[in-house]
């Protein structure tokens, strides 16, 4: 059975559903907040032209999900499954952003729990690639059980070198 990178996942708190082209305006309304991106390596993603490329890449990936607050029905962010940098029997969860109104609570953890539970129906390990200096995202992954590995990914963003660290969570809950 092939892994479904665009499932429809629901909990009491949040709903994750496949992204469509019609989601651009609602997602940009969230992503247009510069403070969401201030510690992210792509700190200019709040700009419409930059976000438009991010969004198009997400749709093209075949793994982009839209996050919806179940109580209000509002779009609050997105995340994605991808195999591009993953090792065998592994999937990456990433490209996640969340409205600041939903920071510091249960939303990110619940999104990750839903995505992890689904991922473990098809793979044994999930990886998360996070900018080395993005302490906010690193702490959030640690809160859901991510273990820092010795794997690194070197890239260039806006002409600057960027190092990403890799966290993993195994189906068994142990470090990868």
Coordinates of N, CA and C in Angstrom, one line a residue:
X1 N 0.8 -1.2 0.0 CA 0.0 0.0 0.0 C 0.9 1.2 0.0
X2 N 0.6 2.2 -0.9 CA 1.3 3.4 -0.9 C 0.9 4.4 0.2
X3 N 1.9 5.1 0.7 CA 1.7 6.0 1.8 C 0.8 7.2 1.3
X4 N -0.2 7.5 1.9 CA -1.1 8.7 1.6 C -0.5 9.9 2.2
X5 N 0.1 10.8 1.4 CA 0.6 12.1 1.9 C -0.4 13.2 2.0
X6 N -1.6 12.9 1.6 CA -2.7 13.9 1.8 C -3.9 13.3 2.5
X7 N -3.7 12.9 3.7 CA -4.9 12.3 4.4 C -5.8 13.4 4.9
X8 N -6.9 13.1 5.4 CA -7.8 14.0 6.1 C -7.8 13.5 7.5
X9 N -7.2 14.3 8.4 CA -7.0 13.9 9.8 C -7.8 14.8 10.7
X10 N -8.5 14.3 11.7 CA -9.4 15.1 12.5 C -9.2 14.7 14.0
X11 N -9.1 15.7 14.9 CA -9.2 15.5 16.3 C -10.2 16.5 16.8
X12 N -10.4 16.5 18.1 CA -11.3 17.5 18.7 C -10.9 18.9 18.5
X13 N -9.6 19.1 18.4 CA -8.9 20.4 18.4 C -8.7 21.0 17.0
X14 N -8.2 20.1 16.1 CA -7.7 20.5 14.8 C -8.1 19.5 13.7
X15 N -8.2 20.1 12.5 CA -8.5 19.2 11.3 C -7.4 19.5 10.3
X16 N -6.8 18.5 9.7 CA -5.8 18.6 8.7 C -6.4 18.0 7.4
X17 N -6.4 18.8 6.3 CA -7.0 18.3 5.1 C -6.1 18.6 3.9
X18 N -6.2 17.9 2.8 CA -5.4 18.2 1.7 C -5.5 19.7 1.2
X19 N -4.4 20.3 0.9 CA -4.4 21.7 0.4 C -4.9 21.7 -1.1
X20 N -5.5 22.8 -1.4 CA -5.9 23.0 -2.8 C -5.5 24.4 -3.2
X21 N -5.5 24.7 -4.5 CA -5.2 26.1 -5.0 C -6.1 27.1 -4.3
X22 N -7.3 26.8 -4.0 CA -8.2 27.7 -3.4 C -7.9 28.1 -2.0
X23 N -6.9 27.5 -1.4 CA -6.5 27.8 0.0 C -5.5 28.9 0.1
X24 N -5.0 29.4 -1.0 CA -3.9 30.4 -1.0 C -4.3 31.6 -0.1
X25 N -5.4 32.3 -0.4 CA -5.8 33.5 0.3 C -5.9 33.3 1.8
X26 N -6.5 32.2 2.3 CA -6.7 31.9 3.7 C -5.3 31.6 4.3
X27 N -4.4 30.9 3.6 CA -3.1 30.6 4.2 C -2.2 31.8 4.2
X28 N -2.3 32.6 3.2 CA -1.5 33.9 3.1 C -2.0 34.8 4.2
X29 N -3.3 34.8 4.5 CA -3.8 35.7 5.6 C -3.1 35.4 6.9
X30 N -2.7 34.1 7.1 CA -1.9 33.7 8.3 C -0.5 34.0 8.1
X31 N 0.1 33.5 7.0 CA 1.5 33.6 6.7 C 2.0 35.0 6.5
X32 N 1.2 35.9 6.2 CA 1.6 37.3 6.0 C 2.0 38.0 7.2
X33 N 2.1 37.4 8.4 CA 2.5 37.9 9.6 C 4.1 37.7 9.7
X34 N 4.9 38.8 9.6 CA 6.3 38.7 9.6 C 6.9 38.0 10.9
X35 N 6.2 38.1 12.0 CA 6.7 37.5 13.3 C 6.7 36.0 13.2
X36 N 5.8 35.4 12.4 CA 5.9 34.0 12.3 C 7.2 33.5 11.8
X37 N 7.8 34.3 10.9 CA 9.0 33.8 10.2 C 10.3 34.4 10.7
X38 N 10.3 35.2 11.8 CA 11.5 36.0 12.2 C 12.6 35.1 12.6
X39 N 12.5 33.9 13.1 CA 13.6 33.0 13.5 C 13.8 31.9 12.5
X40 N 13.0 31.9 11.4 CA 13.1 30.9 10.4 C 14.1 31.3 9.4
X41 N 14.9 30.3 8.8 CA 15.8 30.6 7.8 C 15.2 31.4 6.6
X42 N 14.0 31.1 6.2 CA 13.3 31.8 5.2 C 12.5 32.9 5.8
X43 N 13.2 33.9 6.4 CA 12.5 34.9 7.2 C 11.7 35.9 6.4
X44 N 11.7 35.8 5.1 CA 11.0 36.7 4.2 C 9.7 36.1 3.6
X45 N 9.4 34.9 4.2 CA 8.2 34.1 3.6 C 6.9 34.9 3.9
X46 N 6.9 35.9 4.7 CA 5.6 36.7 4.9 C 5.3 37.5 3.7
X47 N 6.2 37.7 2.8 CA 6.0 38.6 1.6 C 5.2 37.7 0.6
X48 N 4.2 38.3 -0.1 CA 3.4 37.6 -0.9 C 4.1 36.8 -2.0
X49 N 5.0 37.4 -2.7 CA 5.7 36.8 -3.8 C 6.5 35.6 -3.3
X50 N 7.1 35.7 -2.1 CA 7.9 34.6 -1.6 C 6.9 33.5 -1.1
X51 N 5.9 33.9 -0.4 CA 4.9 32.9 0.0 C 4.2 32.2 -1.2
X52 N 4.0 32.9 -2.2 CA 3.4 32.3 -3.4 C 4.2 31.1 -4.0
X53 N 5.5 31.3 -4.0 CA 6.5 30.2 -4.4 C 6.4 29.1 -3.4
X54 N 6.4 29.4 -2.1 CA 6.3 28.3 -1.1 C 5.0 27.5 -1.2
X55 N 3.9 28.2 -1.4 CA 2.6 27.6 -1.6 C 2.6 26.7 -2.9
X56 N 3.1 27.2 -4.0 CA 3.1 26.5 -5.2 C 4.0 25.2 -5.0
X57 N 5.1 25.3 -4.3 CA 5.9 24.2 -4.1 C 5.2 23.2 -3.2
X58 N 4.5 23.7 -2.2 CA 3.7 22.8 -1.4 C 2.6 22.0 -2.1
X59 N 1.9 22.7 -3.0 CA 0.9 22.0 -3.8 C 1.6 20.9 -4.7
X60 N 2.7 21.3 -5.3 CA 3.4 20.4 -6.3 C 4.0 19.2 -5.5
X61 N 4.3 19.4 -4.3 CA 4.8 18.3 -3.5 C 3.9 17.1 -3.3
X62 N 2.6 17.4 -3.4 CA 1.6 16.3 -3.2 C 1.4 15.9 -1.7
X63 N 2.0 16.7 -0.8 CA 1.9 16.3 0.6 C 1.5 17.4 1.5
X64 N 1.0 18.6 1.0 CA 0.7 19.7 1.8 C -0.7 19.6 2.4
X65 N -0.8 19.9 3.7 CA -2.1 19.9 4.4 C -2.4 21.2 5.0
X66 N -3.7 21.6 5.0 CA -4.1 22.8 5.7 C -4.7 22.5 7.1
X67 N -4.3 23.3 8.0 CA -4.7 23.1 9.4 C -5.9 24.1 9.7
X68 N -6.9 23.5 10.3 CA -8.1 24.3 10.6 C -8.4 24.1 12.1
X69 N -8.7 25.2 12.8 CA -9.2 25.2 14.1 C -10.6 24.7 14.1
X70 N -10.8 23.5 14.8 CA -12.2 22.9 14.8 C -13.2 23.8 15.4
X71 N -12.9 24.5 16.5 CA -13.9 25.3 17.2 C -14.4 26.5 16.3
X72 N -13.4 27.2 15.7 CA -13.8 28.4 14.9 C -14.0 28.2 13.5
X73 N -13.4 27.1 12.9 CA -13.4 26.8 11.5 C -12.4 27.6 10.7
X74 N -11.6 28.3 11.4 CA -10.6 29.2 10.7 C -9.3 28.4 10.3
X75 N -8.8 28.7 9.1 CA -7.5 28.2 8.7 C -6.5 28.8 9.6
X76 N -5.6 27.9 10.2 CA -4.6 28.4 11.1 C -3.2 28.1 10.7
X77 N -3.0 27.4 9.6 CA -1.6 27.1 9.1 C -1.6 25.9 8.2
X78 N -0.4 25.4 8.0 CA -0.3 24.2 7.2 C 1.0 23.4 7.6
X79 N 1.1 22.2 7.0 CA 2.3 21.4 7.2 C 2.3 20.5 6.0
X80 N 3.4 19.6 6.0 CA 3.6 18.8 4.8 C 4.3 17.5 5.1
X81 N 4.0 16.5 4.3 CA 4.8 15.2 4.3 C 5.6 15.2 3.0
X82 N 6.8 14.7 3.1 CA 7.7 14.7 1.9 C 8.7 13.5 2.1
X83 N 9.1 12.9 1.0 CA 10.1 11.9 1.0 C 11.4 12.3 0.4
X84 N 11.6 13.6 -0.1 CA 12.7 14.0 -0.8 C 14.1 13.9 -0.1
X85 N 14.1 14.2 1.2 CA 15.4 14.1 2.0 C 15.3 12.9 3.0
X86 N 14.2 12.2 3.0 CA 14.1 11.1 3.9 C 14.9 9.9 3.5
X87 N 15.3 9.1 4.6 CA 16.0 7.9 4.3 C 14.9 6.8 4.1
X88 N 15.4 5.6 3.7 CA 14.4 4.5 3.5 C 13.6 4.3 4.8
X89 N 12.3 4.0 4.6 CA 11.3 3.7 5.7 C 11.1 4.9 6.6
X90 N 11.3 6.1 6.0 CA 11.2 7.4 6.8 C 10.4 8.4 5.9
X91 N 9.7 9.3 6.6 CA 9.1 10.4 5.9 C 9.4 11.7 6.7
X92 N 9.5 12.8 5.9 CA 9.7 14.1 6.6 C 8.4 14.8 6.8
X93 N 8.2 15.3 8.0 CA 7.1 16.2 8.3 C 7.8 17.6 8.5
X94 N 7.3 18.6 7.7 CA 7.9 19.9 7.8 C 7.1 21.0 7.1
X95 N 7.8 22.1 6.9 CA 7.2 23.3 6.2 C 6.0 23.7 7.0
X96 N 6.0 23.5 8.3 CA 4.9 23.8 9.2 C 4.9 25.3 9.6
X97 N 3.8 25.9 9.5 CA 3.6 27.2 10.2 C 2.2 27.3 10.8
X98 N 2.1 28.1 11.8 CA 0.9 28.2 12.6 C 0.7 29.7 12.9
X99 N -0.6 30.1 12.9 CA -0.9 31.5 13.3 C -0.4 31.7 14.7
X100 N 0.1 32.9 15.0 CA 0.6 33.2 16.3 C -0.5 33.1 17.4
X101 N -1.8 33.3 17.0 CA -2.9 33.2 17.9 C -3.0 31.7 18.5
X102 N -2.3 30.8 17.8 CA -2.4 29.4 18.2 C -1.0 28.9 18.7
X103 N -0.1 29.7 18.9 CA 1.2 29.4 19.5 C 1.1 29.1 21.0
X104 N 2.0 28.3 21.5 CA 2.1 28.2 23.0 C 1.0 27.3 23.6
X105 N 0.1 26.8 22.8 CA -0.9 25.9 23.3 C -0.8 24.5 22.8
X106 N -1.9 23.9 22.6 CA -1.9 22.5 22.2 C -1.9 22.3 20.7
X107 N -2.1 23.3 19.9 CA -2.3 23.1 18.4 C -1.2 22.5 17.7
X108 N 0.0 23.0 17.8 CA 1.2 22.4 17.1 C 1.4 20.9 17.6
X109 N 1.3 20.7 18.8 CA 1.5 19.3 19.3 C 0.4 18.4 18.8
X110 N -0.8 18.9 18.7 CA -1.9 18.1 18.2 C -1.8 17.8 16.7
X111 N -1.3 18.8 15.9 CA -1.1 18.6 14.5 C 0.0 17.6 14.3
X112 N 1.1 17.7 15.1 CA 2.2 16.7 14.9 C 1.7 15.3 15.4
X113 N 0.9 15.2 16.4 CA 0.4 13.9 16.9 C -0.4 13.2 15.8
X114 N -1.3 14.0 15.2 CA -2.1 13.5 14.1 C -1.3 13.0 12.9
X115 N -0.3 13.8 12.6 CA 0.6 13.5 11.4 C 1.5 12.3 11.7
X116 N 2.0 12.3 13.0 CA 2.8 11.1 13.4 C 2.1 9.8 13.4
X117 N 0.9 9.9 14.0 CA 0.1 8.6 14.0 C -0.2 8.1 12.6
X118 N -0.5 9.1 11.7 CA -0.7 8.7 10.3 C 0.6 8.1 9.6
X119 N 1.7 8.9 9.9 CA 2.9 8.5 9.3 C 3.3 7.0 9.7
X120 N 3.1 6.7 10.9 CA 3.5 5.4 11.4 C 2.7 4.2 10.9
X121 N 1.6 4.6 10.1 CA 0.9 3.5 9.4 C 1.7 3.1 8.2
X122 N 2.7 3.9 7.7 CA 3.4 3.5 6.5 C 4.9 3.5 6.6
X123 N 5.4 4.1 7.6 CA 6.9 4.2 7.8 C 7.3 4.0 9.3
X124 N 8.5 3.7 9.5 CA 9.0 3.4 10.9 C 9.6 4.6 11.6
X125 N 9.9 5.6 10.8 CA 10.6 6.8 11.4 C 10.1 8.1 10.7
X126 N 10.0 9.1 11.4 CA 9.7 10.5 10.9 C 10.8 11.4 11.2
X127 N 11.2 12.2 10.2 CA 12.3 13.2 10.4 C 11.7 14.6 10.3
X128 N 12.4 15.5 11.0 CA 12.1 16.9 11.0 C 13.4 17.7 10.7
X129 N 13.4 18.5 9.7 CA 14.6 19.3 9.4 C 14.3 20.7 9.8
X130 N 15.1 21.2 10.7 CA 14.9 22.5 11.3 C 16.2 23.4 11.2
X131 N 16.0 24.6 10.8 CA 17.1 25.5 10.8 C 17.8 25.5 12.1
X132 N 19.2 25.4 12.1 CA 19.9 25.2 13.3 C 19.7 26.3 14.3
X133 N 19.4 27.6 13.9 CA 19.2 28.7 14.8 C 17.7 28.9 15.1
X134 N 16.8 28.1 14.6 CA 15.4 28.3 14.9 C 15.0 27.6 16.2
X135 N 15.4 28.2 17.3 CA 15.2 27.6 18.6 C 13.7 27.4 18.9
X136 N 12.8 28.2 18.4 CA 11.4 28.1 18.7 C 10.9 26.7 18.1
X137 N 11.3 26.4 16.9 CA 10.8 25.2 16.2 C 11.5 24.0 16.8
X138 N 12.8 24.2 17.2 CA 13.5 23.0 17.8 C 12.9 22.6 19.1
X139 N 12.5 23.6 19.9 CA 11.9 23.3 21.2 C 10.5 22.7 21.0
X140 N 9.8 23.1 20.0 CA 8.5 22.6 19.7 C 8.6 21.1 19.3
X141 N 9.6 20.7 18.5 CA 9.8 19.3 18.1 C 10.2 18.5 19.3
X142 N 11.0 19.1 20.2 CA 11.5 18.3 21.4 C 10.3 18.1 22.3
X143 N 9.3 19.0 22.3 CA 8.1 18.8 23.2 C 7.2 17.6 22.7
X144 N 7.3 17.3 21.4 CA 6.5 16.2 20.9 C 7.4 14.9 20.8
X145 N 8.6 14.9 21.4 CA 9.4 13.7 21.4 C 10.5 13.6 20.4
X146 N 10.7 14.7 19.6 CA 11.8 14.6 18.6 C 13.2 14.5 19.3
X147 N 14.0 13.7 18.8 CA 15.4 13.5 19.3 C 16.4 14.1 18.2
X148 N 17.3 14.9 18.7 CA 18.3 15.5 17.8 C 19.3 14.4 17.4
X149 N 19.5 14.3 16.1 CA 20.5 13.3 15.5 C 21.8 14.0 15.2
X150 N 22.7 13.3 14.6 CA 24.0 13.9 14.2 C 23.9 14.2 12.7
X151 N 22.7 14.0 12.1 CA 22.5 14.4 10.7 C 22.4 15.9 10.5
X152 N 22.9 16.4 9.4 CA 22.8 17.8 9.1 C 22.5 18.0 7.6
X153 N 21.8 19.0 7.3 CA 21.6 19.4 5.9 C 22.1 20.8 5.6
X154 N 22.9 20.9 4.7 CA 23.5 22.2 4.3 C 22.8 22.7 3.1
X155 N 22.3 24.0 3.1 CA 21.6 24.6 2.0 C 22.0 26.0 1.9
X156 N 21.4 26.7 0.9 CA 21.6 28.1 0.7 C 20.3 28.7 0.6
X157 N 20.0 29.8 1.3 CA 18.8 30.6 1.3 C 19.1 32.0 1.1
X158 N 18.6 32.7 0.1 CA 18.8 34.1 -0.2 C 20.4 34.3 -0.3
X159 N 21.1 33.4 -0.9 CA 22.5 33.6 -1.0 C 23.4 33.4 0.2
X160 N 22.7 32.9 1.3 CA 23.4 32.7 2.5 C 23.4 31.2 2.9
X161 N 24.5 30.7 3.4 CA 24.5 29.3 3.8 C 23.7 29.1 5.1
X162 N 22.9 28.0 5.1 CA 22.0 27.7 6.2 C 22.3 26.2 6.6
X163 N 22.4 25.9 7.8 CA 22.5 24.6 8.3 C 21.2 24.2 9.0
X164 N 20.7 23.0 8.6 CA 19.5 22.5 9.2 C 20.0 21.3 10.1
X165 N 19.4 21.1 11.2 CA 19.6 20.0 12.1 C 18.4 19.0 11.9
X166 N 18.6 17.7 12.1 CA 17.6 16.7 11.9 C 17.2 16.1 13.2
X167 N 15.9 16.1 13.5 CA 15.3 15.4 14.6 C 14.6 14.2 14.0
X168 N 14.4 13.2 14.8 CA 13.6 12.0 14.4 C 12.8 11.5 15.6
X169 N 11.7 10.9 15.2 CA 10.9 10.1 16.1 C 10.6 8.8 15.4
X170 N 10.9 7.7 16.1 CA 10.6 6.3 15.6 C 9.3 5.9 16.1
X171 N 8.7 5.0 15.3 CA 7.4 4.4 15.7 C 7.4 3.9 17.1
X172 N 8.6 3.4 17.6 CA 8.7 2.9 19.0 C 8.8 4.0 20.0
X173 N 9.0 5.2 19.5 CA 9.2 6.3 20.4 C 10.6 6.6 20.8
X174 N 11.5 5.8 20.3 CA 13.0 6.0 20.6 C 13.6 6.9 19.6
X175 N 14.8 7.4 19.9 CA 15.6 8.2 19.0 C 16.0 7.4 17.8
X176 N 16.1 8.1 16.7 CA 16.5 7.4 15.4 C 17.9 7.4 15.1

